[in-house]
Amino acid sequence: MRILSVVGTRPQLIKAAVLQPVLRRSCEEIFVDTGQHYDEAMAGSFFAELGLARPDHSLGIGGGGHGEQTGRMLIALEPLLRDAAPDAVLVYGDTNSTLAGALAAAKLGIPVAHVEAGLRSFDRAMPEELNRVVADHLSRWLFAPTPAAVANLAAEGITAGVVDVGDLMLDLAARVSAEIRDPAALKPIAERLRLPLTPGRYLFATVHRAENRDPIAMAGWSSLLGAVARPDRPVVLALHPGTRAALEAAGLMLPAGVEVVDPQGYRTSLALQLHAAAVLTDSGGVQRESAWLGVPCLVLRTTTEWVETIGGAGSSAVLVGLDRDAAVRELTARAPFANTEAQAIERADRLRLAGSGAAERIVAVLTAATAAGTGTATGARN
Ligand code: UD1
Ligand code: UDP
């Protein structure tokens, strides 16, 4: 079976790093990078760190408005798909690269496999929500990471081809968590970043959603981060280059106690989460990684598609949006300053994360369906 997979952004490289080696055991893969993310720290470094193959095609399409970016991807992908004539096109997640890959394939009658199908924030102002809905409705195979995602698809009348396979990102986090569990893993990171990082004595943050790049929103989360930072517990903000550019364009300075660093590699990101007092983020990936690691997480959004990380008994994540008072209140309740050092050390010590086997299930479904000459999906998790 020949699969053409499309990636383009940081989280897609991370997911592909788990699926690719398993896929290549039984399928021919044509690996296409749209280039949506293009900085070394957002894309290039992940190839080396995570052992990804060199793309067969690098389209070099980053930046620009949504329509322009997606349109340029469609223009580049169409002839490529025609020439390669794959049995399926595989797309990940909810980015413009996902939308372009799914749409280009569907228009040519090539079956689409969507990894991370069925997620819904029910907020159509988010570009990601539009991308997910369209990709799901175009897909033959819908690889859902959670039962909630399966239910969302059923509510939209999609049941054929839906399989709950688990989460590729959990599988990578499970593998890598053993390497970064020892608090000593923080030492080289602290030295490289020139920050005094010790377990439980800093907060880790990321911000990159389009809605959080608006000047009013930026003033909101910047003031929120300033309110939770203390001289003896700074916020380490690994800043997406798009957010950095938006802050600069708006002439906004971040408050004292917020230490801005460049985007970090995958292992560093996971280690900074695990050993933090708490995480503040609008990232879907970071939100669920912190839940798996058991780190308190304040989500800088008012909705989420990762509903299982929120609200349940023992849940470590909470939606605070840009509400400064709510953030201070929730942080005090979930990570009381006097306890966070002990909490962080105990959490890391206890951490034993099991993977979900998502890659193996995805490949089993794809290969079985081709062998049977059908698009019928089997192989869901129990
Ligand atoms: C995209 C995805 C989002 C995902 C995120 C992961 C869409 C609509 N959004 O958002 O779902 O959560 O990736 O990080 O696809 N930029 C750089 N250097 C880079 C990459 C981007 O400077 O390496 C700049 C771009 O020029 C652009 C801005 O950042 O101005 C936004 O980049 P873009 O890829 O459009 O969206 P993200 O915000 O990264
Ligand atoms: N991540 C990273 N370096 C960073 C920030 C995040 O490697 O500086 C990782 C993070 O651990 C997670 C993934 O990037 O695995 C999440 O991607 P991102 O936040 O860009 O996108 P989202 O998940 O919101 O789509």
Short mmCIF file of C-alpha atoms and ligand atoms in Angstrom, two decimals:
data_model
loop_
_atom_site.label_atom_id
_atom_site.label_comp_id
_atom_site.label_asym_id
_atom_site.label_seq_id
_atom_site.Cartn_x
_atom_site.Cartn_y
_atom_site.Cartn_z
CA MET A 1 0.00 0.00 0.00
CA ARG A 2 1.31 3.44 -0.91
CA ILE A 3 0.44 6.17 1.60
CA LEU A 4 1.17 9.81 0.98
CA SER A 5 1.35 11.61 4.32
CA VAL A 6 1.15 15.34 4.70
CA VAL A 7 2.73 17.23 7.60
CA GLY A 8 3.59 20.89 8.03
CA THR A 9 3.53 22.02 11.65
CA ARG A 10 5.36 21.19 14.88
CA PRO A 11 2.65 18.96 16.37
CA GLN A 12 2.30 17.10 13.08
CA LEU A 13 6.02 16.32 13.03
CA ILE A 14 5.68 15.02 16.59
CA LYS A 15 2.75 12.75 15.65
CA ALA A 16 4.43 11.59 12.44
CA ALA A 17 7.52 10.61 14.45
CA VAL A 18 5.43 7.92 16.15
CA LEU A 19 3.47 6.68 13.15
CA GLN A 20 6.16 6.81 10.47
CA PRO A 21 8.40 3.96 11.63
CA VAL A 22 5.41 1.64 12.10
CA LEU A 23 3.84 2.67 8.81
CA ARG A 24 7.07 2.07 6.91
CA ARG A 25 7.25 -1.54 8.11
CA SER A 26 4.36 -2.54 5.86
CA CYS A 27 3.60 0.42 3.56
CA GLU A 28 5.44 2.60 1.11
CA GLU A 29 5.29 6.16 2.44
CA ILE A 30 5.61 9.31 0.37
CA PHE A 31 6.34 11.97 2.96
CA VAL A 32 5.28 15.54 2.14
CA ASP A 33 6.12 18.57 4.27
CA THR A 34 4.10 21.65 3.32
CA GLY A 35 6.56 23.87 5.20
CA GLN A 36 3.77 25.59 7.15
CA HIS A 37 6.24 25.76 10.04
CA TYR A 38 9.67 26.63 8.78
CA ASP A 39 11.90 28.00 11.57
CA GLU A 40 14.59 25.61 12.74
CA ALA A 41 13.14 25.69 16.28
CA MET A 42 9.58 25.00 15.04
CA ALA A 43 10.29 22.35 12.41
CA GLY A 44 13.87 21.56 11.32
CA SER A 45 15.13 20.56 14.76
CA PHE A 46 12.29 18.05 15.21
CA PHE A 47 13.43 16.00 12.22
CA ALA A 48 16.76 15.32 13.87
CA GLU A 49 15.49 15.02 17.43
CA LEU A 50 12.67 12.62 16.60
CA GLY A 51 14.38 10.69 13.82
CA LEU A 52 11.95 11.62 11.07
CA ALA A 53 12.80 10.72 7.49
CA ARG A 54 13.70 13.50 5.10
CA PRO A 55 10.55 14.58 3.26
CA ASP A 56 10.23 13.34 -0.30
CA HIS A 57 8.66 16.70 -1.12
CA SER A 58 9.15 19.97 0.77
CA LEU A 59 6.66 22.51 -0.51
CA GLY A 60 8.06 25.53 1.36
CA ILE A 61 4.63 27.10 1.94
CA GLY A 62 4.64 29.00 5.24
CA GLY A 63 3.16 32.34 6.31
CA GLY A 64 0.44 34.34 4.58
CA GLY A 65 -3.28 34.48 5.31
CA HIS A 66 -5.34 31.33 5.78
CA GLY A 67 -6.88 31.37 2.31
CA GLU A 68 -3.60 32.17 0.62
CA GLN A 69 -1.68 29.55 2.59
CA THR A 70 -4.27 26.81 2.04
CA GLY A 71 -4.68 27.76 -1.61
CA ARG A 72 -0.95 27.57 -2.29
CA MET A 73 -0.85 24.16 -0.63
CA LEU A 74 -3.73 22.93 -2.81
CA ILE A 75 -1.98 24.17 -5.94
CA ALA A 76 1.23 22.40 -4.98
CA LEU A 77 -0.39 19.19 -3.75
CA GLU A 78 -2.69 18.47 -6.69
CA PRO A 79 -0.05 17.64 -9.32
CA LEU A 80 2.00 15.84 -6.73
CA LEU A 81 -0.93 13.58 -5.80
CA ARG A 82 -1.72 12.96 -9.45
CA ASP A 83 1.84 11.86 -10.14
CA ALA A 84 2.26 9.79 -6.99
CA ALA A 85 -1.17 8.11 -7.28
CA PRO A 86 -1.18 6.91 -3.65
CA ASP A 87 -3.75 4.45 -2.30
CA ALA A 88 -4.52 6.93 0.48
CA VAL A 89 -3.55 10.35 1.74
CA LEU A 90 -2.93 10.56 5.48
CA VAL A 91 -3.35 13.85 7.34
CA TYR A 92 -2.90 14.71 11.02
CA GLY A 93 -4.81 17.04 13.30
CA ASP A 94 -6.45 20.30 12.38
CA THR A 95 -4.09 22.70 10.66
CA ASN A 96 -4.23 24.34 7.25
CA SER A 97 -1.90 21.57 6.04
CA THR A 98 -4.52 19.02 7.20
CA LEU A 99 -7.26 20.81 5.32
CA ALA A 100 -5.21 21.17 2.14
CA GLY A 101 -4.10 17.53 2.15
CA ALA A 102 -7.62 16.23 2.73
CA LEU A 103 -9.24 18.52 0.19
CA ALA A 104 -6.67 17.98 -2.55
CA ALA A 105 -6.99 14.19 -2.13
CA ALA A 106 -10.79 14.11 -1.94
CA LYS A 107 -11.09 16.21 -5.11
CA LEU A 108 -8.97 13.63 -6.92
CA GLY A 109 -10.97 10.72 -5.50
CA ILE A 110 -8.09 9.50 -3.33
CA PRO A 111 -9.23 8.08 0.04
CA VAL A 112 -8.30 10.21 3.03
CA ALA A 113 -7.13 8.91 6.41
CA HIS A 114 -7.51 11.47 9.19
CA VAL A 115 -5.48 11.00 12.36
CA GLU A 116 -7.05 12.81 15.35
CA ALA A 117 -10.51 12.78 13.82
CA GLY A 118 -13.63 13.80 15.70
CA LEU A 119 -12.32 16.50 18.00
CA ARG A 120 -14.65 19.44 18.46
CA SER A 121 -14.40 22.65 20.45
CA PHE A 122 -17.78 23.70 18.97
CA ASP A 123 -16.25 27.11 18.34
CA ARG A 124 -16.28 27.85 14.63
CA ALA A 125 -14.37 31.08 15.13
CA MET A 126 -11.30 28.85 15.52
CA PRO A 127 -9.58 28.08 12.22
CA GLU A 128 -8.75 24.63 13.58
CA GLU A 129 -12.45 23.80 14.10
CA LEU A 130 -13.22 24.51 10.45
CA ASN A 131 -10.24 22.45 9.34
CA ARG A 132 -11.25 19.47 11.50
CA VAL A 133 -14.89 19.47 10.46
CA VAL A 134 -14.05 19.58 6.75
CA ALA A 135 -11.27 16.98 7.03
CA ASP A 136 -13.55 14.60 8.93
CA HIS A 137 -16.36 14.91 6.42
CA LEU A 138 -13.94 14.15 3.57
CA SER A 139 -12.29 11.14 5.19
CA ARG A 140 -12.68 7.42 4.56
CA TRP A 141 -10.77 6.44 7.70
CA LEU A 142 -11.31 8.50 10.82
CA PHE A 143 -8.76 7.65 13.50
CA ALA A 144 -10.21 9.07 16.71
CA PRO A 145 -7.97 9.49 19.76
CA THR A 146 -10.76 9.31 22.37
CA PRO A 147 -14.28 7.91 22.86
CA ALA A 148 -15.56 11.52 23.02
CA ALA A 149 -14.23 12.08 19.50
CA VAL A 150 -16.08 8.98 18.28
CA ALA A 151 -19.29 10.33 19.85
CA ASN A 152 -18.79 13.74 18.19
CA LEU A 153 -18.54 12.07 14.80
CA ALA A 154 -21.63 9.95 15.46
CA ALA A 155 -23.52 13.15 16.35
CA GLU A 156 -22.63 14.44 12.86
CA GLY A 157 -23.80 11.20 11.27
CA ILE A 158 -20.32 9.79 10.68
CA THR A 159 -19.86 6.21 11.84
CA ALA A 160 -18.38 4.37 8.84
CA GLY A 161 -14.60 4.24 8.97
CA VAL A 162 -14.42 5.58 12.53
CA VAL A 163 -11.97 3.79 14.84
CA ASP A 164 -10.89 4.76 18.35
CA VAL A 165 -7.17 4.06 18.02
CA GLY A 166 -5.70 6.04 20.92
CA ASP A 167 -3.34 8.98 20.83
CA LEU A 168 0.03 9.06 19.03
CA MET A 169 1.18 11.88 21.31
CA LEU A 170 0.55 9.77 24.38
CA ASP A 171 2.70 7.05 22.87
CA LEU A 172 5.62 9.42 22.37
CA ALA A 173 5.17 10.99 25.82
CA ALA A 174 5.14 7.51 27.36
CA ARG A 175 8.36 6.59 25.59
CA VAL A 176 10.20 9.82 26.37
CA SER A 177 8.93 10.35 29.92
CA ALA A 178 11.31 7.70 31.24
CA GLU A 179 14.24 9.76 29.90
CA ILE A 180 13.20 13.00 31.58
CA ARG A 181 11.69 11.72 34.83
CA ASP A 182 14.82 12.36 36.84
CA PRO A 183 14.79 15.99 38.08
CA ALA A 184 18.46 16.08 37.04
CA ALA A 185 17.07 16.40 33.48
CA LEU A 186 16.31 20.05 34.35
CA LYS A 187 19.92 20.97 35.02
CA PRO A 188 21.24 21.11 31.43
CA ILE A 189 18.05 22.89 30.34
CA ALA A 190 18.46 25.51 33.09
CA GLU A 191 22.09 25.99 32.08
CA ARG A 192 21.27 26.34 28.40
CA LEU A 193 18.40 28.76 29.09
CA ARG A 194 20.41 30.56 31.81
CA LEU A 195 17.47 30.35 34.18
CA PRO A 196 17.47 29.08 37.78
CA LEU A 197 15.06 26.19 37.22
CA THR A 198 14.42 23.73 40.01
CA PRO A 199 11.48 21.32 40.40
CA GLY A 200 8.23 23.06 41.34
CA ARG A 201 9.84 26.51 41.38
CA TYR A 202 8.77 27.78 37.97
CA LEU A 203 5.68 27.77 35.75
CA PHE A 204 5.85 26.65 32.11
CA ALA A 205 3.77 28.49 29.51
CA THR A 206 3.08 28.48 25.76
CA VAL A 207 0.71 30.76 23.81
CA HIS A 208 0.04 30.57 20.09
CA ARG A 209 -3.70 30.45 19.25
CA ALA A 210 -4.82 32.95 16.63
CA GLU A 211 -7.33 34.43 19.10
CA ASN A 212 -4.49 35.02 21.58
CA ARG A 213 -2.51 37.08 19.06
CA ASP A 214 -5.07 39.87 19.04
CA PRO A 215 -3.74 42.98 20.91
CA ILE A 216 -6.50 42.92 23.53
CA ALA A 217 -6.02 39.21 24.14
CA MET A 218 -2.24 39.66 24.32
CA ALA A 219 -2.65 42.35 26.96
CA GLY A 220 -4.98 39.93 28.81
CA TRP A 221 -2.71 36.87 28.92
CA SER A 222 0.37 38.96 29.49
CA SER A 223 -1.23 40.51 32.58
CA LEU A 224 -2.40 37.04 33.69
CA LEU A 225 1.14 35.64 33.41
CA GLY A 226 2.44 38.65 35.35
CA ALA A 227 -0.10 37.97 38.10
CA VAL A 228 0.93 34.34 38.60
CA ALA A 229 4.70 34.95 38.36
CA ARG A 230 6.68 35.52 41.57
CA PRO A 231 10.35 36.45 41.94
CA ASP A 232 10.97 32.94 43.32
CA ARG A 233 8.70 31.22 40.77
CA PRO A 234 9.08 32.76 37.30
CA VAL A 235 7.00 31.90 34.25
CA VAL A 236 9.08 30.31 31.48
CA LEU A 237 7.27 31.21 28.27
CA ALA A 238 8.39 29.18 25.24
CA LEU A 239 7.18 31.61 22.65
CA HIS A 240 5.88 30.69 19.19
CA PRO A 241 7.48 33.00 16.59
CA GLY A 242 4.04 34.11 15.36
CA THR A 243 3.10 35.25 18.88
CA ARG A 244 6.46 36.96 19.31
CA ALA A 245 5.91 38.87 16.06
CA ALA A 246 2.38 39.86 17.13
CA LEU A 247 3.65 41.15 20.50
CA GLU A 248 6.34 43.17 18.74
CA ALA A 249 3.88 44.58 16.20
CA ALA A 250 1.59 45.69 19.05
CA GLY A 251 4.55 47.16 20.97
CA LEU A 252 3.69 45.06 24.03
CA MET A 253 6.27 44.25 26.71
CA LEU A 254 5.80 41.24 28.95
CA PRO A 255 5.72 41.85 32.71
CA ALA A 256 8.53 41.14 35.16
CA GLY A 257 8.79 37.48 36.10
CA VAL A 258 7.92 36.26 32.61
CA GLU A 259 11.05 34.78 31.05
CA VAL A 260 10.67 34.44 27.29
CA VAL A 261 12.61 31.64 25.63
CA ASP A 262 12.63 30.35 22.05
CA PRO A 263 10.47 27.34 21.13
CA GLN A 264 12.11 24.29 22.65
CA GLY A 265 12.70 20.76 21.42
CA TYR A 266 10.23 18.00 22.26
CA ARG A 267 12.15 16.45 25.17
CA THR A 268 12.82 19.85 26.69
CA SER A 269 9.16 20.78 26.39
CA LEU A 270 8.10 17.57 28.10
CA ALA A 271 10.73 17.94 30.84
CA LEU A 272 9.79 21.58 31.46
CA GLN A 273 6.16 20.52 31.86
CA LEU A 274 6.83 17.57 34.15
CA HIS A 275 9.00 19.43 36.65
CA ALA A 276 7.00 22.68 36.69
CA ALA A 277 4.71 23.78 39.51
CA ALA A 278 2.02 24.17 36.84
CA VAL A 279 1.55 24.75 33.12
CA LEU A 280 -0.33 27.61 31.44
CA THR A 281 -1.14 27.08 27.77
CA ASP A 282 -3.55 27.42 24.88
CA SER A 283 -1.99 24.43 23.10
CA GLY A 284 -4.01 21.27 22.62
CA GLY A 285 -0.88 19.13 22.73
CA VAL A 286 0.57 20.72 25.85
CA GLN A 287 -2.83 20.58 27.56
CA ARG A 288 -3.05 16.85 27.22
CA GLU A 289 0.62 16.16 27.87
CA SER A 290 0.34 17.99 31.17
CA ALA A 291 -2.75 15.90 31.98
CA TRP A 292 -0.84 12.68 31.25
CA LEU A 293 2.10 13.88 33.33
CA GLY A 294 -0.25 14.90 36.16
CA VAL A 295 0.84 18.55 36.17
CA PRO A 296 -1.77 21.20 37.06
CA CYS A 297 -2.68 23.02 33.84
CA LEU A 298 -4.47 26.34 33.39
CA VAL A 299 -5.86 26.44 29.85
CA LEU A 300 -5.81 29.96 28.40
CA ARG A 301 -8.97 29.31 26.37
CA THR A 302 -12.68 29.22 27.11
CA THR A 303 -13.34 26.03 25.14
CA THR A 304 -11.45 22.84 24.55
CA GLU A 305 -11.70 19.83 22.26
CA TRP A 306 -9.77 17.73 24.80
CA VAL A 307 -12.71 17.46 27.18
CA GLU A 308 -11.32 14.51 29.11
CA THR A 309 -8.51 16.65 30.55
CA ILE A 310 -11.04 18.97 32.19
CA GLY A 311 -13.40 18.71 35.11
CA GLY A 312 -13.38 15.01 36.03
CA ALA A 313 -12.36 13.67 39.41
CA GLY A 314 -8.63 14.16 39.86
CA SER A 315 -8.49 16.26 36.70
CA SER A 316 -5.46 18.51 36.60
CA ALA A 317 -6.61 20.97 33.91
CA VAL A 318 -9.06 23.85 34.08
CA LEU A 319 -10.24 26.41 31.53
CA VAL A 320 -9.46 29.91 32.76
CA GLY A 321 -9.53 31.81 29.47
CA LEU A 322 -7.81 35.13 30.07
CA ASP A 323 -9.41 35.67 33.49
CA ARG A 324 -6.57 36.78 35.73
CA ASP A 325 -8.42 36.31 39.01
CA ALA A 326 -9.58 32.83 38.02
CA ALA A 327 -6.01 31.93 37.07
CA VAL A 328 -4.61 33.08 40.41
CA ARG A 329 -7.42 31.29 42.28
CA GLU A 330 -7.03 28.01 40.37
CA LEU A 331 -3.27 28.07 40.62
CA THR A 332 -3.40 28.64 44.36
CA ALA A 333 -5.84 25.76 44.73
CA ARG A 334 -4.01 23.30 42.44
CA ALA A 335 -0.40 24.23 43.09
CA PRO A 336 -0.13 25.96 46.49
CA PHE A 337 3.27 27.63 46.56
CA ALA A 338 4.41 26.02 49.81
CA ASN A 339 3.81 22.51 48.39
CA THR A 340 4.85 22.72 44.78
CA GLU A 341 8.43 21.62 45.24
CA ALA A 342 7.40 18.43 47.03
CA GLN A 343 4.48 17.95 44.59
CA ALA A 344 6.79 18.17 41.57
CA ILE A 345 9.37 15.77 43.01
CA GLU A 346 6.71 13.22 43.97
CA ARG A 347 4.96 13.50 40.61
CA ALA A 348 8.14 12.85 38.67
CA ASP A 349 9.09 10.00 40.95
CA ARG A 350 5.72 8.27 40.55
CA LEU A 351 5.39 8.83 36.81
CA ARG A 352 4.92 5.59 34.85
CA LEU A 353 3.13 6.45 31.62
CA ALA A 354 1.75 3.70 29.36
CA GLY A 355 1.31 4.22 25.63
CA SER A 356 -1.93 3.64 23.72
CA GLY A 357 -0.63 1.66 20.73
CA ALA A 358 -2.19 4.13 18.30
CA ALA A 359 0.39 3.73 15.52
CA GLU A 360 0.04 -0.05 15.37
CA ARG A 361 -3.76 0.20 15.29
CA ILE A 362 -3.77 2.80 12.52
CA VAL A 363 -1.46 0.76 10.33
CA ALA A 364 -3.41 -2.45 11.02
CA VAL A 365 -6.63 -0.79 9.92
CA LEU A 366 -5.12 0.65 6.75
CA THR A 367 -3.39 -2.53 5.68
CA ALA A 368 -6.39 -4.75 6.49
CA ALA A 369 -8.72 -2.48 4.54
CA THR A 370 -6.46 -2.55 1.49
CA ALA A 371 -6.00 -6.30 1.67
CA ALA A 372 -9.78 -6.71 1.79
CA GLY A 373 -10.20 -4.15 -0.97
CA THR A 374 -12.62 -2.17 1.17
CA GLY A 375 -12.61 1.01 3.18
CA THR A 376 -14.15 -0.81 6.12
CA ALA A 377 -12.40 -0.08 9.38
CA THR A 378 -11.84 -2.58 12.17
CA GLY A 379 -9.39 -2.78 15.04
CA ALA A 380 -10.75 -0.33 17.58
CA ARG A 381 -9.51 -0.25 21.15
CA ASN A 382 -11.51 -2.19 23.67
C1 UD1 B 1 -0.72 26.36 13.38
C2 UD1 B 1 -2.08 25.71 13.34
C3 UD1 B 1 -2.54 25.42 14.76
C4 UD1 B 1 -1.50 24.62 15.52
C5 UD1 B 1 -0.17 25.32 15.44
C6 UD1 B 1 0.87 24.45 16.10
C7 UD1 B 1 -3.53 26.46 11.51
C8 UD1 B 1 -4.70 27.26 11.15
N1 UD1 B 1 -3.08 26.61 12.77
O1 UD1 B 1 -0.85 27.60 14.02
O2 UD1 B 1 -3.72 24.64 14.70
O3 UD1 B 1 -1.91 24.53 16.86
O4 UD1 B 1 0.19 25.54 14.07
O5 UD1 B 1 1.96 25.18 16.55
O6 UD1 B 1 -3.02 25.72 10.72
N2 UD1 B 1 5.63 31.44 11.85
C9 UD1 B 1 6.95 31.70 11.92
N3 UD1 B 1 7.82 30.63 11.92
C10 UD1 B 1 7.38 29.34 11.85
C11 UD1 B 1 6.00 29.11 11.79
C12 UD1 B 1 5.14 30.18 11.79
O7 UD1 B 1 7.39 32.84 11.99
O8 UD1 B 1 8.20 28.41 11.86
C13 UD1 B 1 4.68 32.57 11.78
C14 UD1 B 1 3.99 32.58 10.42
O9 UD1 B 1 4.71 33.30 9.50
C15 UD1 B 1 2.66 33.20 10.73
C16 UD1 B 1 2.42 32.82 12.18
O10 UD1 B 1 3.64 32.38 12.71
O11 UD1 B 1 2.72 34.57 10.64
C17 UD1 B 1 1.37 31.75 12.29
O12 UD1 B 1 1.81 30.55 11.67
P1 UD1 B 1 0.77 29.51 11.06
O13 UD1 B 1 1.49 28.32 10.59
O14 UD1 B 1 -0.11 30.19 10.07
O15 UD1 B 1 -0.17 29.15 12.26
P2 UD1 B 1 0.18 28.73 13.76
O16 UD1 B 1 -0.24 29.83 14.64
O17 UD1 B 1 1.56 28.24 13.85
N1 UDP B 2 6.26 21.76 22.15
C1 UDP B 2 7.62 21.76 21.89
N2 UDP B 2 8.32 22.89 22.13
C2 UDP B 2 7.75 24.02 22.63
C3 UDP B 2 6.37 24.02 22.89
C4 UDP B 2 5.65 22.88 22.61
O1 UDP B 2 8.18 20.73 21.49
O2 UDP B 2 8.46 25.01 22.83
C5 UDP B 2 5.51 20.53 21.90
C6 UDP B 2 4.60 20.11 23.00
O3 UDP B 2 5.31 19.41 24.01
C7 UDP B 2 3.62 19.25 22.25
C8 UDP B 2 3.48 19.97 20.92
O4 UDP B 2 4.65 20.78 20.81
O5 UDP B 2 4.15 17.97 22.04
C9 UDP B 2 2.25 20.81 20.84
O6 UDP B 2 2.30 21.56 19.67
P1 UDP B 2 1.69 23.03 19.56
O7 UDP B 2 1.50 23.60 20.90
O8 UDP B 2 2.56 23.77 18.61
O9 UDP B 2 0.32 22.79 18.80
P2 UDP B 2 -1.12 22.24 19.23
O10 UDP B 2 -0.93 20.99 20.00
O11 UDP B 2 -1.81 23.32 19.99
O12 UDP B 2 -1.79 22.03 17.92
#
